[in-house]
XYZ file of N, CA and C in Angstrom:
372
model
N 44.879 -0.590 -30.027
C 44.023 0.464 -29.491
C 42.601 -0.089 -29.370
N 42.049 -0.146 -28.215
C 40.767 -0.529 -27.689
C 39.832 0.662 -28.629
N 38.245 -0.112 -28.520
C 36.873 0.833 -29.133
C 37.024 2.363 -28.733
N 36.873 2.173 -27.834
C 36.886 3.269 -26.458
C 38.023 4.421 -27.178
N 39.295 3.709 -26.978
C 40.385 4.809 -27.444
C 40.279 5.407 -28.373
N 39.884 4.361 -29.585
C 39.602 5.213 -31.034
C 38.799 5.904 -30.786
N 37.347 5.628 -30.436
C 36.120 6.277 -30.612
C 37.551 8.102 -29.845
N 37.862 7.874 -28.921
C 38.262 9.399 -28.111
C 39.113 10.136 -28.863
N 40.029 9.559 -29.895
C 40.762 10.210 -30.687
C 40.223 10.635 -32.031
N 39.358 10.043 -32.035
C 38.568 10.545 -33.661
C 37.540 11.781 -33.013
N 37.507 11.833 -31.774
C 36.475 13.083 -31.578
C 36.756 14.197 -30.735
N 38.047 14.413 -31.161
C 38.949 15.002 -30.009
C 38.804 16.569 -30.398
N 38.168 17.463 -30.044
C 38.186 18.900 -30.321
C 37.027 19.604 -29.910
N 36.475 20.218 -30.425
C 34.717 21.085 -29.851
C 33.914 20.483 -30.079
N 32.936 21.056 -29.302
C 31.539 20.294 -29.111
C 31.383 20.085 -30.589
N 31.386 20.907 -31.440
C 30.848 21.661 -32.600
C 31.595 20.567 -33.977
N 33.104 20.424 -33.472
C 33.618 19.562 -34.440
C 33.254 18.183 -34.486
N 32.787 17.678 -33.183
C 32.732 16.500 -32.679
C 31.136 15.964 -33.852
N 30.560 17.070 -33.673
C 29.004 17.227 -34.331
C 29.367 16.891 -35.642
N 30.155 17.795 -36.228
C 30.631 17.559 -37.294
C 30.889 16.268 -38.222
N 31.857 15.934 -37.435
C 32.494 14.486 -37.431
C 31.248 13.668 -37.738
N 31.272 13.321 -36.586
C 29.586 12.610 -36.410
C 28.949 12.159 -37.814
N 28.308 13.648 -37.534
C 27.394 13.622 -39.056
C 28.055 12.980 -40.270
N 29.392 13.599 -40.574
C 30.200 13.286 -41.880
C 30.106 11.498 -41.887
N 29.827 10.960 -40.765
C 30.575 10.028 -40.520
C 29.077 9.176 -40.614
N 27.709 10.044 -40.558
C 26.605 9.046 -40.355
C 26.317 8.465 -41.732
N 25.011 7.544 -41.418
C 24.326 7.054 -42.648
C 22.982 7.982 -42.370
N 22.747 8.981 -42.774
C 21.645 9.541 -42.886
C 20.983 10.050 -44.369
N 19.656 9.787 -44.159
C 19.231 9.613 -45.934
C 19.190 11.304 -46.214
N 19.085 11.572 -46.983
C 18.932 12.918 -47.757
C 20.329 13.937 -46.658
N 21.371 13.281 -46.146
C 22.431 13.593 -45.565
C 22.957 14.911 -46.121
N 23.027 15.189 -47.836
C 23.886 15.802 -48.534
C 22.922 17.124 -48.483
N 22.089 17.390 -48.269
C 20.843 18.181 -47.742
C 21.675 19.435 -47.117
N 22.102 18.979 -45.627
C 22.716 19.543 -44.660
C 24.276 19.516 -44.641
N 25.104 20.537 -45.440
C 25.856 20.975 -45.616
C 27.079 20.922 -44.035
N 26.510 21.608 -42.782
C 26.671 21.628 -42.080
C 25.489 21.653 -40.730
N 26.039 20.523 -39.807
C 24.605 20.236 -39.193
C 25.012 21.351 -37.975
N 25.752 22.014 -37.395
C 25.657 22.778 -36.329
C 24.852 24.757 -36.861
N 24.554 24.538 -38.056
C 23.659 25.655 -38.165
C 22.293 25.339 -38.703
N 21.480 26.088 -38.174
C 19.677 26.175 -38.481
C 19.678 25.816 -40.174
N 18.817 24.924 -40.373
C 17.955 24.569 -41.964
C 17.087 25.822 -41.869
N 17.144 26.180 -43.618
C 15.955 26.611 -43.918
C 14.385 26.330 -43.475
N 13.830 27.387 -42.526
C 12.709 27.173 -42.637
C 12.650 26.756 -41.418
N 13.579 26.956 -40.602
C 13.709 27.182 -38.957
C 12.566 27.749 -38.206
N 12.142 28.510 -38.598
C 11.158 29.762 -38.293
C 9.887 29.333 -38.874
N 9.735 28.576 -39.526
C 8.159 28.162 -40.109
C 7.618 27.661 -39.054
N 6.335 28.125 -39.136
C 4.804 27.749 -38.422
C 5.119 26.267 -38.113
N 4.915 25.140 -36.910
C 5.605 24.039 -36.367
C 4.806 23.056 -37.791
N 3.459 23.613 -37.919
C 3.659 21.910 -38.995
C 3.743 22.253 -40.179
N 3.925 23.463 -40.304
C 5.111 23.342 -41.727
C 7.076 23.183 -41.808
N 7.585 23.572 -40.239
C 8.436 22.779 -40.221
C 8.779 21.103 -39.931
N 7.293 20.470 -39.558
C 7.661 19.339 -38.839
C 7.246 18.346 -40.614
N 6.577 18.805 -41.422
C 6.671 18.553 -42.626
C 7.798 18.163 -43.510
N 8.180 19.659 -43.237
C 9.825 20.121 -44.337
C 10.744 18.661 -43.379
N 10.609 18.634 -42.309
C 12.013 17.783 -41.999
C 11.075 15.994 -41.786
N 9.888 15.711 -42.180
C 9.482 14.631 -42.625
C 10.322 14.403 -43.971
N 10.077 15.400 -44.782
C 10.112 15.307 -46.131
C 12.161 14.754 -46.184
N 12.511 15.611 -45.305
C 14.210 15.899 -45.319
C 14.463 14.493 -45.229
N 13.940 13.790 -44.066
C 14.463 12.329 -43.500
C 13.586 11.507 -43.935
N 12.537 11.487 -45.237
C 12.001 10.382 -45.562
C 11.111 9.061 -44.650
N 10.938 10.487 -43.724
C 10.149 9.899 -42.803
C 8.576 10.430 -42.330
N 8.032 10.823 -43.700
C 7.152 11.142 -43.644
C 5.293 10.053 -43.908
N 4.414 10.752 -43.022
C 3.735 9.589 -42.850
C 2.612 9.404 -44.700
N 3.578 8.383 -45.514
C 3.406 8.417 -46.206
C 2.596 6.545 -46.603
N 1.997 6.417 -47.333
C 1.440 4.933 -47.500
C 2.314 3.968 -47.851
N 3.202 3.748 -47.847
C 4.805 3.092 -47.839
C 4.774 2.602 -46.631
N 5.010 3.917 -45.478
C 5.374 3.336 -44.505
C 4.267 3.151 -43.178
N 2.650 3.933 -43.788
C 1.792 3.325 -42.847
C 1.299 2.028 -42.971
N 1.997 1.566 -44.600
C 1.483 0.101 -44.738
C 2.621 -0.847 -44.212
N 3.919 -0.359 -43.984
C 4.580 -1.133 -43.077
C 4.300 -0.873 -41.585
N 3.794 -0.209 -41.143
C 3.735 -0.068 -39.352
C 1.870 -0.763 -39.230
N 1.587 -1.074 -40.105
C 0.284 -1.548 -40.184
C -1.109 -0.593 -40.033
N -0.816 0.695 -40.456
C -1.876 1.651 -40.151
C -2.537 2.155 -41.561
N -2.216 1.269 -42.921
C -2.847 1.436 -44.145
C -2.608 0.279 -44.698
N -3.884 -0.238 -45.409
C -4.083 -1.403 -46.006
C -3.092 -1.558 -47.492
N -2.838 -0.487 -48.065
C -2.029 -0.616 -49.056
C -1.101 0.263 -49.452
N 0.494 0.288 -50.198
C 1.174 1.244 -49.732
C 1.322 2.079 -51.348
N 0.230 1.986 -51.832
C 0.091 2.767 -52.860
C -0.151 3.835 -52.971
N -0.326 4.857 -53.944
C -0.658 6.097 -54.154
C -1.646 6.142 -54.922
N -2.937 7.451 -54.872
C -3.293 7.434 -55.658
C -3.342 7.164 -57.266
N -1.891 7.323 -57.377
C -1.568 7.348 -58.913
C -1.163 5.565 -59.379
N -0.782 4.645 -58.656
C -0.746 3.692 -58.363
C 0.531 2.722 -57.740
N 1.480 4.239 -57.916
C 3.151 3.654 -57.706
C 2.983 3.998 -55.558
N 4.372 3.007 -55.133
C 5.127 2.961 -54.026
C 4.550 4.427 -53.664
N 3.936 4.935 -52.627
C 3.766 6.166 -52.057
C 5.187 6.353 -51.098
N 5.976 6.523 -51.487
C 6.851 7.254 -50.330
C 7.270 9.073 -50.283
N 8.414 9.310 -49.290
C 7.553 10.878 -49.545
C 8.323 11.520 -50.592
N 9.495 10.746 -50.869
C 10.307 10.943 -52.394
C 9.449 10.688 -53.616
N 8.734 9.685 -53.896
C 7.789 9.458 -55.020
C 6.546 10.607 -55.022
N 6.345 11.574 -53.229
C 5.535 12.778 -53.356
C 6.154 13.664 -53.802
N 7.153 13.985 -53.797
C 7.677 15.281 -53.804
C 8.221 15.128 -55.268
N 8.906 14.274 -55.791
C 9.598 14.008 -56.614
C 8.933 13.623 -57.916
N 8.490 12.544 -57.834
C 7.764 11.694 -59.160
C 6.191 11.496 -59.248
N 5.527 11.885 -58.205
C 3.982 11.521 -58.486
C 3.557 12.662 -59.391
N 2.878 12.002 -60.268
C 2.079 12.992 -61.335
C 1.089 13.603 -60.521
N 0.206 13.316 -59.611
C -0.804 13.931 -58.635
C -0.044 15.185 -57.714
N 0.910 15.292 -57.249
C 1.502 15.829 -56.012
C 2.797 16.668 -56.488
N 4.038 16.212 -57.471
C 5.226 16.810 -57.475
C 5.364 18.032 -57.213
N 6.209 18.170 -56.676
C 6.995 19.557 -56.567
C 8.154 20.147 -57.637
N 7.693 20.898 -57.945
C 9.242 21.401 -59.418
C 10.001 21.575 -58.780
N 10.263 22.150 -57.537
C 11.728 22.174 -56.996
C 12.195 20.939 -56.603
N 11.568 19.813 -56.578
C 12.240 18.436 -55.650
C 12.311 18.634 -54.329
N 13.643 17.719 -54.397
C 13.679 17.600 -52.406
C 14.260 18.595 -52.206
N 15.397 19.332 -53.084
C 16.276 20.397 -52.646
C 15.121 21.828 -52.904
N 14.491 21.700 -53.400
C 13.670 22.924 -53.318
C 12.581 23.098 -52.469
N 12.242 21.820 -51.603
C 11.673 21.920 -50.470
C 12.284 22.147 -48.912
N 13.856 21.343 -49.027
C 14.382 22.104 -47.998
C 14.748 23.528 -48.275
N 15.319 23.947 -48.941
C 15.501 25.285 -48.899
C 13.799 26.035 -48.608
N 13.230 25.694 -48.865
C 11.863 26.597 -47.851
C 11.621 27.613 -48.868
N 11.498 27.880 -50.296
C 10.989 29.002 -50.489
C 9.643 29.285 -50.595
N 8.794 30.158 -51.036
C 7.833 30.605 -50.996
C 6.575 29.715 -52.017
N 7.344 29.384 -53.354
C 6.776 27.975 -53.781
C 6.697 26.931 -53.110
N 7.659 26.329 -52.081
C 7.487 25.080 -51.510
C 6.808 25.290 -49.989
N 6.798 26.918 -49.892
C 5.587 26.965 -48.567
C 3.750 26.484 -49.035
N 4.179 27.253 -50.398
C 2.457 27.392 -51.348
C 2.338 25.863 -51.262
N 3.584 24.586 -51.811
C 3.239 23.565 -52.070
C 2.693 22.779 -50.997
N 3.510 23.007 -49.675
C 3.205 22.184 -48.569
C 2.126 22.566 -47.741
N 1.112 23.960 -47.956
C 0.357 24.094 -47.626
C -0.764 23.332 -48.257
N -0.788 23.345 -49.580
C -1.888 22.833 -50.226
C -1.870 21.262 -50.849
N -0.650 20.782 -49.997
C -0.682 19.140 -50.491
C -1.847 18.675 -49.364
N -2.652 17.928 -49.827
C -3.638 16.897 -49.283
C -3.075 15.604 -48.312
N -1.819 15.751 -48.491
C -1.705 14.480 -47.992
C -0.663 14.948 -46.565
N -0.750 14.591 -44.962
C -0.363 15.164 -44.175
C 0.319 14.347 -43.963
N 1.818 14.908 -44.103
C 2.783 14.307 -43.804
C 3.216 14.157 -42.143
C-alpha cells in the first residue's frame, strides 16, 4: 500500500473525525489541554488579547525571553528572577509571575486567570 493509500484509509469518515484523528495523531505541546479539538476552548469569547494570550500560553508560544533571545529580538533569555524565561517557567515556576492554577487553570479561563493575565507585566 502506497503513502497516498494509507494516508486515505486512516482518514476515512467526517470532516470532524478526520480532525480528530489528526490531532490524536499530532505532536502538539500542551496537546492534552484539548480534549477534543472540533469544539471552542475556554475563553473563546475573551476580549482578542486576552484570548490571543490564553492560546500563547496553550502552545508555548508565547513572546517570552527564551524565545525572543532565540529569534534575536532580546539580548538574554532570562527572567527577571534569573531562570530560562519561557511561558511555562511564567505561568508555572517563576517566583515573580506564577499562576496557582498553572497551565490548566489558565486554559480553562476562569476569573482568577482573567485577573492574572490582565495584570501580568509581561506581554505575551
Amino acid at each position: 500500500m502506497n503513502m497516498q493509500t494509507r494516508q486515505s484509509a486512516a482518514y476515512q469518515g467526517t470532516t470532524e473525525d478526520k480532525w480528530k484523528s489528526r490531532w490524536k495523531d499530532a505532536e502538539v505541546k500542551n496537546a492534552e489541554l484539548v480534549v477534543d479539538p472540533t469544539q471552542k476552548l475556554p475563553g473563546f469569547d475573551f476580549p482578542r488579547a486576552l484570548w490571543t494570550a490564553t492560546n500563547r500560553i496553550r502552545t508555548a508560544n508565547g513572546r517570552c525571553n527564551h524565545l525572543l533571545h532565540k529569534w534575536g529580538m532580546s539580548e538574554s533569555p532570562l527572567c527577571g528572577c534569573g531562570d530560562i524565561q519561557t511561558t511555562r517557567h511564567i505561568v508555572e515556576t517563576c517566583p515573580l509571575t506564577k499562576f496557582d492554577g498553572g497551565l490548566r487553570g489558565i486554559h480553562e479561563g476562569g476569573e482568577n486567570a482573567i485577573e492574572w493575565l490582565e495584570n501580568l507585566d509581561i506581554r505575551l
